[in-house]
CSV table of C-alpha atoms in Angstrom, one decimal:
chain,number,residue,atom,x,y,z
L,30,UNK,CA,0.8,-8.9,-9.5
L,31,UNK,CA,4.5,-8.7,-8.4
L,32,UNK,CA,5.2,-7.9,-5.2
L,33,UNK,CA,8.5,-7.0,-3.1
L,34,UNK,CA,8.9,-7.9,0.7
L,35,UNK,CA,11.8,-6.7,2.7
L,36,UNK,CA,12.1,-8.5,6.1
L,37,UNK,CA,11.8,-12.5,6.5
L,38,UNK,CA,10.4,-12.4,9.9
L,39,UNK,CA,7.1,-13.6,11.3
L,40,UNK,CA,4.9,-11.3,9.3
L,41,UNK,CA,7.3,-10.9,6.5
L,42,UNK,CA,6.7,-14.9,6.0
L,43,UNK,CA,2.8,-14.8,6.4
L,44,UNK,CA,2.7,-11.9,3.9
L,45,UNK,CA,4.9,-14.0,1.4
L,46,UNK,CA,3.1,-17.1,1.9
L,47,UNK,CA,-0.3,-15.4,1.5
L,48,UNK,CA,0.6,-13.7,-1.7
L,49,UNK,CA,2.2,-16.9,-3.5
L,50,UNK,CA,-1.0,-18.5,-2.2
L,51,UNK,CA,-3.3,-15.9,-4.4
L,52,UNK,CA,-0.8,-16.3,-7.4
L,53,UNK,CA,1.5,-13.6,-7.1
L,54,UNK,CA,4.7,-13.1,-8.3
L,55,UNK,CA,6.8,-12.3,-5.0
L,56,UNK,CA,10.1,-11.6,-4.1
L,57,UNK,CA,11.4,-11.7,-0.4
L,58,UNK,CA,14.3,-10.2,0.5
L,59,UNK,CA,16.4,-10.3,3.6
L,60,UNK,CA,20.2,-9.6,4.9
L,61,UNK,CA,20.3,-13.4,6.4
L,62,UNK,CA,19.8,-16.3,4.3
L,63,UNK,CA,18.9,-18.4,6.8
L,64,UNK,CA,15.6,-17.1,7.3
L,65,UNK,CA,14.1,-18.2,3.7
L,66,UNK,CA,14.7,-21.7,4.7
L,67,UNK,CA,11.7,-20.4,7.1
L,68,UNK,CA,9.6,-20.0,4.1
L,69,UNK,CA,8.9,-23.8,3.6
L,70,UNK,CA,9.1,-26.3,0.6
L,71,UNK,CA,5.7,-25.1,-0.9
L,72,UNK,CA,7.0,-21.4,-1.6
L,73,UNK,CA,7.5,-20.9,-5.3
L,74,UNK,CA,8.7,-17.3,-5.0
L,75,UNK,CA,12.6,-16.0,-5.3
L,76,UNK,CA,14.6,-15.0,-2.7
L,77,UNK,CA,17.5,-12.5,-2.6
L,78,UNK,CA,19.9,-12.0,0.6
L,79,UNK,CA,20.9,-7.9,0.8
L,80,UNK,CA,19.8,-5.1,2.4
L,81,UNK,CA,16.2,-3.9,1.2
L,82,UNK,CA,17.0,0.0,1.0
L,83,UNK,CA,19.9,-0.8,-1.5
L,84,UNK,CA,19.0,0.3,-4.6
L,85,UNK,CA,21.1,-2.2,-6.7
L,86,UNK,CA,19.2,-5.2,-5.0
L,87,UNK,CA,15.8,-3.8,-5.3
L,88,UNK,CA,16.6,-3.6,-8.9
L,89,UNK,CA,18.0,-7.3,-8.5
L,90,UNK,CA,14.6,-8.4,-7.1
L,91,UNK,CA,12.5,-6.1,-10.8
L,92,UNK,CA,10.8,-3.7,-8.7
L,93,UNK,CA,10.9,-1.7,-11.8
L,94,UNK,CA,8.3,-4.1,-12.3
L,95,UNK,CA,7.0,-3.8,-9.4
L,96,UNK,CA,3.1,-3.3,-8.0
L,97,UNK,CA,3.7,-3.2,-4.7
L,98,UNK,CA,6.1,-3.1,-1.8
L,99,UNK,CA,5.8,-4.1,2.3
L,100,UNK,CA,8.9,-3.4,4.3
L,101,UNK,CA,8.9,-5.2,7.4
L,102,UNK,CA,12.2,-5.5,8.8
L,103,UNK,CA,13.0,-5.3,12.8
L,104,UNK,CA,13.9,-1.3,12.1
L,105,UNK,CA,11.7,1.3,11.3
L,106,UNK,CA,14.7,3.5,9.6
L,107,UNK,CA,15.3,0.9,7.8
L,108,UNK,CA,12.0,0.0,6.5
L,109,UNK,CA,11.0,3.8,5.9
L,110,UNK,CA,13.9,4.5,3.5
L,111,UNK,CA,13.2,1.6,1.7
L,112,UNK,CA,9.5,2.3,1.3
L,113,UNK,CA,10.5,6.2,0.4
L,114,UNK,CA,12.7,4.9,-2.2
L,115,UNK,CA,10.0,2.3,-3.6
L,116,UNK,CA,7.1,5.2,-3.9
L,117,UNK,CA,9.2,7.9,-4.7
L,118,UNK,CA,11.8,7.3,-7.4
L,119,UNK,CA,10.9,3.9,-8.3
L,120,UNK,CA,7.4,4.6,-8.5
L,121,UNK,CA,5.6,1.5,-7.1
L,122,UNK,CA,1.5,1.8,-7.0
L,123,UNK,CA,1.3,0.3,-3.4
L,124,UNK,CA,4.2,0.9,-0.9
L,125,UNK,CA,3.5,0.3,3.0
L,126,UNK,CA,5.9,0.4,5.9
L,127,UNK,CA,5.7,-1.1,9.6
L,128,UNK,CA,7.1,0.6,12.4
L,129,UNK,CA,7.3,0.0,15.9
L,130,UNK,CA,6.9,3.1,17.0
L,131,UNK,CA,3.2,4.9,17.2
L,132,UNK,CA,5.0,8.2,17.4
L,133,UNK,CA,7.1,8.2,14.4
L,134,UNK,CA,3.8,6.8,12.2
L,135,UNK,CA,2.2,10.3,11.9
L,136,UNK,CA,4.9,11.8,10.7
L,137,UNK,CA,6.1,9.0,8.2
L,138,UNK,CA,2.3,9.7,7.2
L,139,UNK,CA,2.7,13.1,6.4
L,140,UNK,CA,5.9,12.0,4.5
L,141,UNK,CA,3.2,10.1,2.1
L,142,UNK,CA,4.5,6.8,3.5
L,143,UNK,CA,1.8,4.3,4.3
L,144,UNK,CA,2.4,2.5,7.9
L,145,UNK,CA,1.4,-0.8,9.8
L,146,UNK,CA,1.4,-1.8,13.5
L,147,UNK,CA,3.6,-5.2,13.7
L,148,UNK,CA,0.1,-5.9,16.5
L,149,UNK,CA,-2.5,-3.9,14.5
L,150,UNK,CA,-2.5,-6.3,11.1
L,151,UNK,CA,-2.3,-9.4,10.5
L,152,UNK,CA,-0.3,-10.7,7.5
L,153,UNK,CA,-3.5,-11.8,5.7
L,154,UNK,CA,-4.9,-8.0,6.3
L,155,UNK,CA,-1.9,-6.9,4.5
L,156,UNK,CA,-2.3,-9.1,1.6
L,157,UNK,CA,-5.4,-7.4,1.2
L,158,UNK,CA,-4.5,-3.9,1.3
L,159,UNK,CA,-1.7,-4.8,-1.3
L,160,UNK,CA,-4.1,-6.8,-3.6
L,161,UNK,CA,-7.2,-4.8,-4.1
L,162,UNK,CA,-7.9,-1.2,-4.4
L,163,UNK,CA,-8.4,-0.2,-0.3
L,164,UNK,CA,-11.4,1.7,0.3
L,165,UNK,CA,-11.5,2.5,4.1
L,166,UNK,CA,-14.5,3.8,6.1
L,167,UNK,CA,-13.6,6.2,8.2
L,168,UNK,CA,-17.5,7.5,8.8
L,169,UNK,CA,-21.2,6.4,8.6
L,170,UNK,CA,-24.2,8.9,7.9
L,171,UNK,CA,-27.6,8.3,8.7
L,172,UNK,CA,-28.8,4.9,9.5
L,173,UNK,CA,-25.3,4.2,7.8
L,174,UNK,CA,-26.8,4.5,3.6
L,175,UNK,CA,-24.1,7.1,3.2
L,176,UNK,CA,-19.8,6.5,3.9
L,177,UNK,CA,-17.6,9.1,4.1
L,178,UNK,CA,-14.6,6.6,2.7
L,179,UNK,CA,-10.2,7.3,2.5
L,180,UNK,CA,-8.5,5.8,-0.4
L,181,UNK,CA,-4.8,6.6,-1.5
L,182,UNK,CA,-4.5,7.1,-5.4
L,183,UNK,CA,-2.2,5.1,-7.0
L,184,UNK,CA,-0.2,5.3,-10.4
L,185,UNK,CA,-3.3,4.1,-12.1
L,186,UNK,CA,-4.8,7.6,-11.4
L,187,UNK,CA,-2.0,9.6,-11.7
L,188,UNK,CA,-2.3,12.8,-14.0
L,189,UNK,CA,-6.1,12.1,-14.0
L,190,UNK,CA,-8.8,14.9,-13.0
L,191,UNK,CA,-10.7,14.6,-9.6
L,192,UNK,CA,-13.9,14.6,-11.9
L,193,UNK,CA,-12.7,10.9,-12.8
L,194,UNK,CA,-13.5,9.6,-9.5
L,195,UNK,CA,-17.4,10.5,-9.8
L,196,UNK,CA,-19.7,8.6,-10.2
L,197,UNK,CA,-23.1,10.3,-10.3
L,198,UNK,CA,-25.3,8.9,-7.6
L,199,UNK,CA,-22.8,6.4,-6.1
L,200,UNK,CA,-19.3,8.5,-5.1
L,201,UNK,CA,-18.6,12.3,-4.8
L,202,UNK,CA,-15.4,13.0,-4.2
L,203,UNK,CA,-15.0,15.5,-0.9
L,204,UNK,CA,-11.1,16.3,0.1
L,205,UNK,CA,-7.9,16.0,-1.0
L,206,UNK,CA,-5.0,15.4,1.0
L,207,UNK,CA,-1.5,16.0,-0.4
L,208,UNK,CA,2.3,15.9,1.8
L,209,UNK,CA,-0.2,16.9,5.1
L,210,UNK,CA,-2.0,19.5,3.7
L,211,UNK,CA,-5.9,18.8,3.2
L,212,UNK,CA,-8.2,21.1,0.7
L,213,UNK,CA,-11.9,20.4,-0.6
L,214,UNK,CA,-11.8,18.6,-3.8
L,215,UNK,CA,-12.6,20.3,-6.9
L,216,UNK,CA,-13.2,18.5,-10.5
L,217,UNK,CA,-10.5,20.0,-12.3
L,218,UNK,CA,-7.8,19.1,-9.9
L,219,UNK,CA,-5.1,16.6,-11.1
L,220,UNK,CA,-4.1,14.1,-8.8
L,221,UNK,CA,-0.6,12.6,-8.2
L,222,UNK,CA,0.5,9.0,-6.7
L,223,UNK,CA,0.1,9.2,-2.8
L,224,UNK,CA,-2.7,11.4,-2.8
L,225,UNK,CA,-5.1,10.8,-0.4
L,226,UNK,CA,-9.3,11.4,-1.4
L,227,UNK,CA,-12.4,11.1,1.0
L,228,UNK,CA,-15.4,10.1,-1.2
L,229,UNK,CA,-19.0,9.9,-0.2
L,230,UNK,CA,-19.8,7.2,-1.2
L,231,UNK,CA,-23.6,5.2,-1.7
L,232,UNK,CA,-23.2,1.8,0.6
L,233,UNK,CA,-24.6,-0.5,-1.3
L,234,UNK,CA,-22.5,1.0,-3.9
L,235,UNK,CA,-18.6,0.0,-2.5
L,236,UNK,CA,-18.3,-2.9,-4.8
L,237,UNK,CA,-19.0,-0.3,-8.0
L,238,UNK,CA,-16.6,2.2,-6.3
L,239,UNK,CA,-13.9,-0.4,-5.5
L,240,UNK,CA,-14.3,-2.0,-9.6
L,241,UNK,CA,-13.8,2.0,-10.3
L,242,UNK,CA,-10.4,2.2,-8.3
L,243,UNK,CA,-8.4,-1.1,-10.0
């Protein structure tokens, strides 16, 4: 996969490092050269010195290729516009943003932007969520057989029905959460890049769900 980081701090670093490590293709960006040199002589990626919100140097660094996005600059304006502009007119499948600011991360939510506490993940965590489909348990029923699980759809599923992300006996979808508003799923509803869907989902069963979502 190719991936796009904006920020060569700390966890900007870790996340690059990780992601060359698992075979991606990755492209770090950052306003001061300098910092790459912080990367170290095993990193096979490309580097590009301009600011990561500028259209012309994302386009530079082929996120029209892109599968994912993680802008984690030292401003959360700056990383927010960059992410908005990722998901929204380029289109990236997986787009998050860190901010330093709990307050402002609801609302950048709402805005269908995905954000990270710089404390809250680490840059391996991150690598994760930007490599696999993320399936996240937000609920256990019964003895814990049953999850009530959050997973954001991705361009993969965009312009496919809710019906499509059944399977009998092992996920049901529930909800549907679109810009901040949530309704209860239906199978004829088409879903759109950023949606966000709780499924119930068979525990012993995530592994089948998580193969579904790729």
């Amino acid at each position: 996969m190719k991936v796009i980081i904006i920020g060569c701090g700390r966890l900007g670093i870790n996340i690059a490092r990780e992601m060359d490590q698992r075979g991606s293709e990755v492209v770090v960006i950052d306003k001061d050269a300098l910092t790459f040199e912080n990367l170290g002589k095993s990193f096979h990626g490309t580097t590009i010195v301009g600011i990561g919100f500028d259209r012309d140097i994302l386009t530079q660094a082929g996120i029209n290729m892109a599968d994912a996005l993680v802008a984690v600059t030292s401003s959360d304006e700056a990383n927010v516009v960059a992410a908005r502009i990722a998901k929204f007119v380029f289109r990236v499948p997986k787009v998050v943003a860190r901010v330093y600011d709990p307050r402002k991360a609801e609302i950048y939510k709402r805005l269908g932007i995905p954000t990270i506490s710089p404390v809250a993940m680490a840059g391996e965590r991150i690598s994760e969520i930007l490599s696999f489909s993320h399936l996240k348990t937000v609920l256990t029923i019964g003895s814990g057989e049953v999850l009530i699980t959050e997973v954001e759809m991705t361009t993969a599923f965009e312009g496919k029905k809710m019906e499509q992300l059944e399977i009998p006996n092992v996920a049901h979808p529930i909800s549907l959460t679109r810009n901040g508003k949530t309704m209860i799923a239906t199978p004829n509803q088409q879903l759109e890049m950023g949606d966000v869907v709780h499924l119930a989902v068979v525990a012993s069963m995530t592994d089948r769900v998580k193969e579904m979502l790729k």
